Amino acid sequence: MKISAVRTHILEASLSQPFAYSRAWYSSRTAMLVEIETDDGLTGWGECYGPARMTAPVVDAMARWLIDQNPLHTEKIWQQIYADLRDHGQKGLIIEALSGIDIALWDIKGKHFGVPVYDLLGGPLRNSVRAYATGLYRREGGNPPDYLAEEAAGYVRDGFHAVKLKVGFGIADDLSAARAVREAIGPQTGLMIDANHAYDAVAAIELGRRLETLDISWFEEPVPPEDLDAYRRVKAALSIPIAGGECEFTRLGFRDVFTTRALDIVQPDICAAGGISECKKIADMAATFGIRYNPHVWGTGIGIAASLQLMATLPTHTPTSLSPLEPVLELDQTEHPIRQAILKTPLTHLSGAVKIPDGPGLGIEINRDALDAFRVRKAA
Ligand code: CA
């Protein structure tokens, strides 16, 4: 079996209303999907996190290294591409591109053997995961504590065990938003906060101290990802667990996170940090260091499916026992017209739980009509 074609799909959809996190407004969602074909008729799908118009040409440029290779050789292909580009791309676009390719190759591998990817990773420890709701972004108009409280209460009604609130809008603003959300969800529902690295250590510590009475499950990306010293300062100062890692890449990037104990919870994105091959290694390192692994997930159904396949094999956070703490799935609840439309069968939650697909490969089928509907036409 040989790789016969590599295609990229840049997709974009406008939103019915814009929303904001601490650093920018969104008025559209994009996706970059990777399609790899083999000479025996199998097709694998992957997805790259990051700017779609930039990851697509990187994947296109890597295609010449993939044609005629055996798609089962995921490790060989990963190591070859990484080594060829080591001098130029240990993080960022190169690794995001490699991630989408790696996921597509694992999809092919599973389809070739007729088993889900988790079988090839050693077998599932679970067949469903609990999801938490990512949402609670800012909107145009309205009073944030009011509309955030209403939105959060809706997630509790939907059955989610936890919700994640965007912070990083200024300490007073964050405090009023977090108090309103905690009030709305009650004491039993988990509440996480995510600053998307809008603060420095001083501001993050001040916010964290003032939020410690609200029973915050984790404080995500309080400070910029490249400043591990700031992470350690925040972690040492607060009783709230500190999370991050969606902007980190490969096991080599995570090495310093682990060895210097910069985080309590790592959140690699499988579509960015190096794909299934690399995230399995990062997960093994996390378990070795006793650091929790809860993936960052912000993509389409392909990214969700790839994350679920790996999550099936993750060890429990706390040691095996009668009621261990399990890894949790990030389930983005914001508007994303492409997310489920590209799947023939949507990957949705039922009372906050998501079943891990058990079909071959990633366990999903792609709706090509949706690709055409959202495709960004290449300029003539
Ligand atoms: Ca985040």
GROMACS .gro file of C-alpha atoms and ligand atoms in nm:
model
  381
    1MET     CA    1   0.000   0.000   0.000
    2LYS     CA    2   0.131   0.341  -0.099
    3ILE     CA    3   0.017   0.700  -0.049
    4SER     CA    4  -0.112   0.819  -0.387
    5ALA     CA    5  -0.254   1.167  -0.314
    6VAL     CA    6  -0.253   1.436  -0.045
    7ARG     CA    7  -0.520   1.704  -0.055
    8THR     CA    8  -0.592   2.004   0.168
    9HIS     CA    9  -0.935   2.158   0.225
   10ILE     CA   10  -0.960   2.514   0.353
   11LEU     CA   11  -1.310   2.573   0.487
   12GLU     CA   12  -1.470   2.887   0.624
   13ALA     CA   13  -1.812   2.985   0.758
   14SER     CA   14  -1.950   3.318   0.879
   15LEU     CA   15  -2.104   3.334   1.225
   16SER     CA   16  -2.455   3.459   1.293
   17GLN     CA   17  -2.307   3.683   1.565
   18PRO     CA   18  -1.945   3.756   1.651
   19PHE     CA   19  -1.795   3.647   1.984
   20ALA     CA   20  -1.478   3.742   2.169
   21TYR     CA   21  -1.219   3.592   2.399
   22SER     CA   22  -0.954   3.793   2.583
   23ARG     CA   23  -0.746   3.873   2.278
   24ALA     CA   24  -0.974   3.893   1.971
   25TRP     CA   25  -1.321   3.886   1.818
   26TYR     CA   26  -1.433   3.601   1.592
   27SER     CA   27  -1.678   3.667   1.310
   28SER     CA   28  -1.608   3.344   1.122
   29ARG     CA   29  -1.473   2.995   1.183
   30THR     CA   30  -1.220   2.824   0.959
   31ALA     CA   31  -1.097   2.466   0.932
   32MET     CA   32  -0.813   2.298   0.748
   33LEU     CA   33  -0.868   1.933   0.668
   34VAL     CA   34  -0.612   1.690   0.528
   35GLU     CA   35  -0.721   1.408   0.297
   36ILE     CA   36  -0.475   1.132   0.214
   37GLU     CA   37  -0.548   0.863  -0.045
   38THR     CA   38  -0.381   0.529  -0.100
   39ASP     CA   39  -0.333   0.326  -0.416
   40ASP     CA   40  -0.567   0.058  -0.281
   41GLY     CA   41  -0.855   0.300  -0.242
   42LEU     CA   42  -0.842   0.393   0.127
   43THR     CA   43  -0.889   0.755   0.234
   44GLY     CA   44  -0.772   0.901   0.564
   45TRP     CA   45  -0.874   1.231   0.719
   46GLY     CA   46  -0.682   1.467   0.944
   47GLU     CA   47  -0.715   1.824   1.066
   48CYS     CA   48  -0.466   2.098   1.142
   49TYR     CA   49  -0.522   2.347   1.423
   50GLY     CA   50  -0.401   2.698   1.347
   51PRO     CA   51  -0.447   2.945   1.063
   52ALA     CA   52  -0.605   2.744   0.781
   53ARG     CA   53  -0.462   2.953   0.501
   54MET     CA   54  -0.112   2.901   0.642
   55THR     CA   55  -0.122   2.533   0.741
   56ALA     CA   56  -0.264   2.430   0.400
   57PRO     CA   57   0.040   2.537   0.195
   58VAL     CA   58   0.271   2.373   0.450
   59VAL     CA   59   0.087   2.041   0.412
   60ASP     CA   60   0.086   2.088   0.033
   61ALA     CA   61   0.463   2.138   0.042
   62MET     CA   62   0.510   1.822   0.251
   63ALA     CA   63   0.304   1.614   0.006
   64ARG     CA   64   0.603   1.529  -0.212
   65TRP     CA   65   0.763   1.353   0.087
   66LEU     CA   66   0.450   1.144   0.138
   67ILE     CA   67   0.371   1.019  -0.212
   68ASP     CA   68   0.469   0.652  -0.259
   69GLN     CA   69   0.540   0.603   0.114
   70ASN     CA   70   0.368   0.323   0.304
   71PRO     CA   71   0.091   0.497   0.506
   72LEU     CA   72   0.125   0.240   0.786
   73HIS     CA   73   0.471   0.380   0.861
   74THR     CA   74   0.341   0.665   1.077
   75GLU     CA   75   0.645   0.675   1.302
   76LYS     CA   76   0.896   0.666   1.017
   77ILE     CA   77   0.713   0.940   0.826
   78TRP     CA   78   0.682   1.160   1.137
   79GLN     CA   79   1.050   1.126   1.223
   80GLN     CA   80   1.159   1.191   0.864
   81ILE     CA   81   0.955   1.508   0.820
   82TYR     CA   82   1.049   1.638   1.165
   83ALA     CA   83   1.418   1.575   1.101
   84ASP     CA   84   1.405   1.736   0.756
   85LEU     CA   85   1.250   2.052   0.902
   86ARG     CA   86   1.407   2.050   1.249
   87ASP     CA   87   1.617   2.358   1.177
   88HIS     CA   88   1.308   2.559   1.080
   89GLY     CA   89   1.003   2.426   1.255
   90GLN     CA   90   1.023   2.268   1.600
   91LYS     CA   91   0.699   2.447   1.691
   92GLY     CA   92   0.410   2.615   1.515
   93LEU     CA   93   0.292   2.573   1.157
   94ILE     CA   94   0.528   2.290   1.065
   95ILE     CA   95   0.413   2.076   1.357
   96GLU     CA   96   0.048   2.172   1.301
   97ALA     CA   97   0.082   2.053   0.940
   98LEU     CA   98   0.253   1.734   1.051
   99SER     CA   99  -0.029   1.677   1.302
  100GLY     CA  100  -0.299   1.678   1.033
  101ILE     CA  101  -0.095   1.439   0.818
  102ASP     CA  102  -0.030   1.205   1.111
  103ILE     CA  103  -0.400   1.191   1.204
  104ALA     CA  104  -0.495   1.109   0.844
  105LEU     CA  105  -0.235   0.830   0.833
  106TRP     CA  106  -0.371   0.677   1.157
  107ASP     CA  107  -0.720   0.692   1.005
  108ILE     CA  108  -0.588   0.495   0.706
  109LYS     CA  109  -0.408   0.252   0.936
  110GLY     CA  110  -0.727   0.179   1.129
  111LYS     CA  111  -0.928   0.137   0.810
  112HIS     CA  112  -0.662  -0.093   0.666
  113PHE     CA  113  -0.683  -0.326   0.965
  114GLY     CA  114  -1.058  -0.272   1.011
  115VAL     CA  115  -1.024  -0.152   1.372
  116PRO     CA  116  -1.057   0.178   1.558
  117VAL     CA  117  -0.733   0.367   1.619
  118TYR     CA  118  -0.757   0.295   1.991
  119ASP     CA  119  -0.713  -0.077   1.918
  120LEU     CA  120  -0.382   0.004   1.748
  121LEU     CA  121  -0.278   0.222   2.045
  122GLY     CA  122  -0.319  -0.070   2.283
  123GLY     CA  123  -0.689  -0.093   2.350
  124PRO     CA  124  -0.958   0.121   2.513
  125LEU     CA  125  -0.975   0.184   2.886
  126ARG     CA  126  -1.318   0.344   2.837
  127ASN     CA  127  -1.582   0.367   2.564
  128SER     CA  128  -1.715   0.711   2.652
  129VAL     CA  129  -1.584   1.026   2.816
  130ARG     CA  130  -1.737   1.305   3.014
  131ALA     CA  131  -1.727   1.638   2.834
  132TYR     CA  132  -1.718   1.987   2.975
  133ALA     CA  133  -1.875   2.282   2.797
  134THR     CA  134  -1.640   2.541   2.651
  135GLY     CA  135  -1.834   2.857   2.585
  136LEU     CA  136  -1.911   3.167   2.792
  137TYR     CA  137  -1.742   3.401   2.548
  138ARG     CA  138  -1.824   3.770   2.519
  139ARG     CA  139  -2.086   3.906   2.282
  140GLU     CA  140  -2.169   4.242   2.131
  141GLY     CA  141  -2.408   4.431   2.357
  142GLY     CA  142  -2.571   4.309   2.676
  143ASN     CA  143  -2.437   4.282   3.029
  144PRO     CA  144  -2.177   4.002   3.049
  145PRO     CA  145  -2.267   3.872   3.400
  146ASP     CA  146  -2.632   3.842   3.289
  147TYR     CA  147  -2.587   3.665   2.957
  148LEU     CA  148  -2.298   3.449   3.084
  149ALA     CA  149  -2.507   3.331   3.380
  150GLU     CA  150  -2.795   3.244   3.150
  151GLU     CA  151  -2.568   3.057   2.908
  152ALA     CA  152  -2.397   2.866   3.193
  153ALA     CA  153  -2.732   2.759   3.341
  154GLY     CA  154  -2.821   2.619   2.997
  155TYR     CA  155  -2.511   2.396   3.000
  156VAL     CA  156  -2.610   2.260   3.341
  157ARG     CA  157  -2.959   2.184   3.205
  158ASP     CA  158  -2.792   2.006   2.909
  159GLY     CA  159  -2.620   1.772   3.157
  160PHE     CA  160  -2.264   1.904   3.151
  161HIS     CA  161  -2.072   1.837   3.473
  162ALA     CA  162  -1.848   2.142   3.422
  163VAL     CA  163  -1.823   2.466   3.224
  164LYS     CA  164  -1.530   2.684   3.122
  165LEU     CA  165  -1.546   3.062   3.141
  166LYS     CA  166  -1.332   3.297   2.936
  167VAL     CA  167  -1.146   3.549   3.153
  168GLY     CA  168  -0.868   3.796   3.078
  169PHE     CA  169  -1.090   4.103   3.036
  170GLY     CA  170  -0.953   4.283   3.342
  171ILE     CA  171  -0.963   4.160   3.701
  172ALA     CA  172  -1.278   4.342   3.814
  173ASP     CA  173  -1.462   4.232   3.500
  174ASP     CA  174  -1.345   3.870   3.540
  175LEU     CA  175  -1.451   3.862   3.905
  176SER     CA  176  -1.804   3.974   3.832
  177ALA     CA  177  -1.836   3.729   3.542
  178ALA     CA  178  -1.702   3.435   3.746
  179ARG     CA  179  -1.925   3.514   4.046
  180ALA     CA  180  -2.232   3.536   3.822
  181VAL     CA  181  -2.152   3.204   3.655
  182ARG     CA  182  -2.082   3.026   3.987
  183GLU     CA  183  -2.410   3.158   4.123
  184ALA     CA  184  -2.594   3.037   3.812
  185ILE     CA  185  -2.448   2.683   3.805
  186GLY     CA  186  -2.459   2.615   4.178
  187PRO     CA  187  -2.195   2.443   4.389
  188GLN     CA  188  -2.212   2.099   4.221
  189THR     CA  189  -2.102   2.196   3.869
  190GLY     CA  190  -1.735   2.238   3.790
  191LEU     CA  191  -1.611   2.584   3.686
  192MET     CA  192  -1.286   2.639   3.499
  193ILE     CA  193  -1.143   2.973   3.386
  194ASP     CA  194  -0.931   3.040   3.076
  195ALA     CA  195  -0.737   3.365   3.026
  196ASN     CA  196  -0.584   3.267   2.688
  197HIS     CA  197  -0.256   3.409   2.826
  198ALA     CA  198  -0.387   3.763   2.859
  199TYR     CA  199  -0.212   3.822   3.194
  200ASP     CA  200   0.135   3.837   3.342
  201ALA     CA  201   0.215   3.648   3.662
  202VAL     CA  202   0.130   3.942   3.891
  203ALA     CA  203  -0.217   3.992   3.743
  204ALA     CA  204  -0.285   3.617   3.719
  205ILE     CA  205  -0.197   3.568   4.086
  206GLU     CA  206  -0.417   3.859   4.191
  207LEU     CA  207  -0.713   3.722   3.994
  208GLY     CA  208  -0.653   3.368   4.115
  209ARG     CA  209  -0.635   3.469   4.483
  210ARG     CA  210  -0.962   3.658   4.456
  211LEU     CA  211  -1.128   3.360   4.285
  212GLU     CA  212  -1.003   3.089   4.520
  213THR     CA  213  -1.326   3.089   4.720
  214LEU     CA  214  -1.528   3.006   4.403
  215ASP     CA  215  -1.396   2.647   4.384
  216ILE     CA  216  -1.226   2.683   4.043
  217SER     CA  217  -1.134   2.344   3.893
  218TRP     CA  218  -0.845   2.490   3.692
  219PHE     CA  219  -0.699   2.820   3.574
  220GLU     CA  220  -0.605   2.777   3.207
  221GLU     CA  221  -0.332   2.971   3.026
  222PRO     CA  222  -0.298   3.245   3.289
  223VAL     CA  223   0.029   3.367   3.130
  224PRO     CA  224   0.206   3.342   2.791
  225PRO     CA  225   0.300   2.986   2.694
  226GLU     CA  226   0.668   3.057   2.639
  227ASP     CA  227   0.713   3.188   2.995
  228LEU     CA  228   0.736   2.875   3.208
  229ASP     CA  229   0.885   3.076   3.496
  230ALA     CA  230   0.564   3.279   3.509
  231TYR     CA  231   0.363   2.953   3.508
  232ARG     CA  232   0.565   2.826   3.803
  233ARG     CA  233   0.514   3.153   3.993
  234VAL     CA  234   0.138   3.137   3.941
  235LYS     CA  235   0.124   2.768   4.029
  236ALA     CA  236   0.325   2.821   4.349
  237ALA     CA  237   0.108   3.115   4.457
  238LEU     CA  238  -0.238   2.963   4.406
  239SER     CA  239  -0.432   2.666   4.538
  240ILE     CA  240  -0.618   2.648   4.201
  241PRO     CA  241  -0.472   2.383   3.965
  242ILE     CA  242  -0.294   2.543   3.667
  243ALA     CA  243  -0.358   2.419   3.312
  244GLY     CA  244  -0.209   2.495   2.972
  245GLY     CA  245  -0.035   2.351   2.670
  246GLU     CA  246  -0.257   2.423   2.371
  247CYS     CA  247   0.029   2.642   2.237
  248GLU     CA  248   0.302   2.384   2.302
  249PHE     CA  249   0.434   2.136   2.050
  250THR     CA  250   0.586   1.785   2.050
  251ARG     CA  251   0.721   1.582   2.340
  252LEU     CA  252   1.035   1.795   2.319
  253GLY     CA  253   0.839   2.112   2.383
  254PHE     CA  254   0.651   1.948   2.670
  255ARG     CA  255   0.971   1.809   2.822
  256ASP     CA  256   1.046   2.131   3.009
  257VAL     CA  257   0.681   2.164   3.115
  258PHE     CA  258   0.706   1.823   3.281
  259THR     CA  259   1.055   1.832   3.425
  260THR     CA  260   1.007   2.179   3.579
  261ARG     CA  261   0.652   2.100   3.700
  262ALA     CA  262   0.514   2.412   3.536
  263LEU     CA  263   0.157   2.278   3.509
  264ASP     CA  264  -0.086   2.058   3.701
  265ILE     CA  265  -0.283   1.974   3.384
  266VAL     CA  266  -0.144   1.960   3.028
  267GLN     CA  267  -0.372   2.028   2.733
  268PRO     CA  268  -0.198   1.935   2.408
  269ASP     CA  269  -0.410   1.976   2.095
  270ILE     CA  270  -0.385   1.661   1.883
  271CYS     CA  271  -0.425   1.875   1.567
  272ALA     CA  272  -0.130   2.094   1.668
  273ALA     CA  273   0.114   1.922   1.903
  274GLY     CA  274   0.216   1.649   1.659
  275GLY     CA  275  -0.086   1.431   1.589
  276ILE     CA  276  -0.181   1.096   1.738
  277SER     CA  277   0.176   0.961   1.726
  278GLU     CA  278   0.323   1.248   1.926
  279CYS     CA  279   0.032   1.307   2.163
  280LYS     CA  280   0.045   0.941   2.270
  281LYS     CA  281   0.406   1.002   2.373
  282ILE     CA  282   0.318   1.330   2.548
  283ALA     CA  283   0.039   1.147   2.731
  284ASP     CA  284   0.281   0.876   2.841
  285MET     CA  285   0.519   1.144   2.968
  286ALA     CA  286   0.234   1.317   3.153
  287ALA     CA  287   0.142   0.991   3.325
  288THR     CA  288   0.506   0.931   3.413
  289PHE     CA  289   0.533   1.272   3.579
  290GLY     CA  290   0.195   1.245   3.750
  291ILE     CA  291   0.055   1.539   3.553
  292ARG     CA  292  -0.305   1.526   3.429
  293TYR     CA  293  -0.374   1.517   3.053
  294ASN     CA  294  -0.698   1.675   2.931
  295PRO     CA  295  -0.679   1.752   2.559
  296HIS     CA  296  -0.744   2.093   2.408
  297VAL     CA  297  -1.008   2.051   2.135
  298TRP     CA  298  -1.124   2.339   1.918
  299GLY     CA  299  -1.171   2.191   1.573
  300THR     CA  300  -1.424   2.004   1.364
  301GLY     CA  301  -1.552   1.652   1.409
  302ILE     CA  302  -1.220   1.521   1.280
  303GLY     CA  303  -1.027   1.684   1.563
  304ILE     CA  304  -1.289   1.566   1.813
  305ALA     CA  305  -1.274   1.210   1.677
  306ALA     CA  306  -0.893   1.198   1.685
  307SER     CA  307  -0.895   1.332   2.042
  308LEU     CA  308  -1.150   1.068   2.145
  309GLN     CA  309  -0.942   0.785   1.999
  310LEU     CA  310  -0.643   0.889   2.210
  311MET     CA  311  -0.860   0.959   2.515
  312ALA     CA  312  -0.984   0.599   2.500
  313THR     CA  313  -0.631   0.489   2.593
  314LEU     CA  314  -0.533   0.753   2.852
  315PRO     CA  315  -0.474   0.633   3.206
  316THR     CA  316  -0.697   0.774   3.478
  317HIS     CA  317  -0.568   1.091   3.644
  318THR     CA  318  -0.574   0.943   3.990
  319PRO     CA  319  -0.445   0.586   4.029
  320THR     CA  320  -0.670   0.294   3.947
  321SER     CA  321  -0.930   0.260   4.220
  322LEU     CA  322  -1.305   0.215   4.257
  323SER     CA  323  -1.371   0.575   4.152
  324PRO     CA  324  -1.067   0.724   3.982
  325LEU     CA  325  -1.067   1.073   3.830
  326GLU     CA  326  -1.104   1.036   3.452
  327PRO     CA  327  -0.973   1.259   3.173
  328VAL     CA  328  -1.236   1.499   3.034
  329LEU     CA  329  -1.313   1.611   2.680
  330GLU     CA  330  -1.329   1.979   2.586
  331LEU     CA  331  -1.653   2.023   2.390
  332ASP     CA  332  -1.675   2.361   2.222
  333GLN     CA  333  -2.033   2.489   2.241
  334THR     CA  334  -1.978   2.810   2.045
  335GLU     CA  335  -2.115   2.849   1.695
  336HIS     CA  336  -1.913   2.653   1.438
  337PRO     CA  337  -2.119   2.578   1.125
  338ILE     CA  338  -1.851   2.341   0.989
  339ARG     CA  339  -1.789   2.136   1.306
  340GLN     CA  340  -2.057   1.869   1.272
  341ALA     CA  341  -2.164   1.939   0.913
  342ILE     CA  342  -1.860   1.759   0.771
  343LEU     CA  343  -1.958   1.437   0.951
  344LYS     CA  344  -2.223   1.198   0.821
  345THR     CA  345  -2.302   1.115   1.184
  346PRO     CA  346  -2.250   1.406   1.427
  347LEU     CA  347  -2.034   1.352   1.737
  348THR     CA  348  -2.258   1.496   2.002
  349HIS     CA  349  -2.296   1.458   2.375
  350LEU     CA  350  -2.577   1.298   2.569
  351SER     CA  351  -2.614   1.449   2.916
  352GLY     CA  352  -2.252   1.563   2.897
  353ALA     CA  353  -2.109   1.227   2.789
  354VAL     CA  354  -1.962   1.151   2.445
  355LYS     CA  355  -1.938   0.798   2.310
  356ILE     CA  356  -1.603   0.712   2.153
  357PRO     CA  357  -1.663   0.599   1.792
  358ASP     CA  358  -1.584   0.229   1.747
  359GLY     CA  359  -1.571   0.214   1.365
  360PRO     CA  360  -1.247   0.168   1.170
  361GLY     CA  361  -0.982   0.440   1.193
  362LEU     CA  362  -1.115   0.758   1.354
  363GLY     CA  363  -1.462   0.602   1.337
  364ILE     CA  364  -1.617   0.881   1.133
  365GLU     CA  365  -1.739   0.932   0.776
  366ILE     CA  366  -1.700   1.261   0.592
  367ASN     CA  367  -1.987   1.441   0.421
  368ARG     CA  368  -1.827   1.573   0.104
  369ASP     CA  369  -2.123   1.800   0.026
  370ALA     CA  370  -2.031   2.002   0.335
  371LEU     CA  371  -1.671   2.037   0.216
  372ASP     CA  372  -1.799   2.192  -0.105
  373ALA     CA  373  -2.043   2.415   0.080
  374PHE     CA  374  -1.776   2.568   0.306
  375ARG     CA  375  -1.476   2.555   0.071
  376VAL     CA  376  -1.270   2.871   0.032
  377ARG     CA  377  -1.227   2.907  -0.342
  378LYS     CA  378  -0.869   2.944  -0.450
  379ALA     CA  379  -0.811   3.272  -0.628
  380ALA     CA  380  -0.774   3.237  -1.004
  381CA      CA  381  -0.792   2.745   2.604
   0.00000   0.00000   0.00000
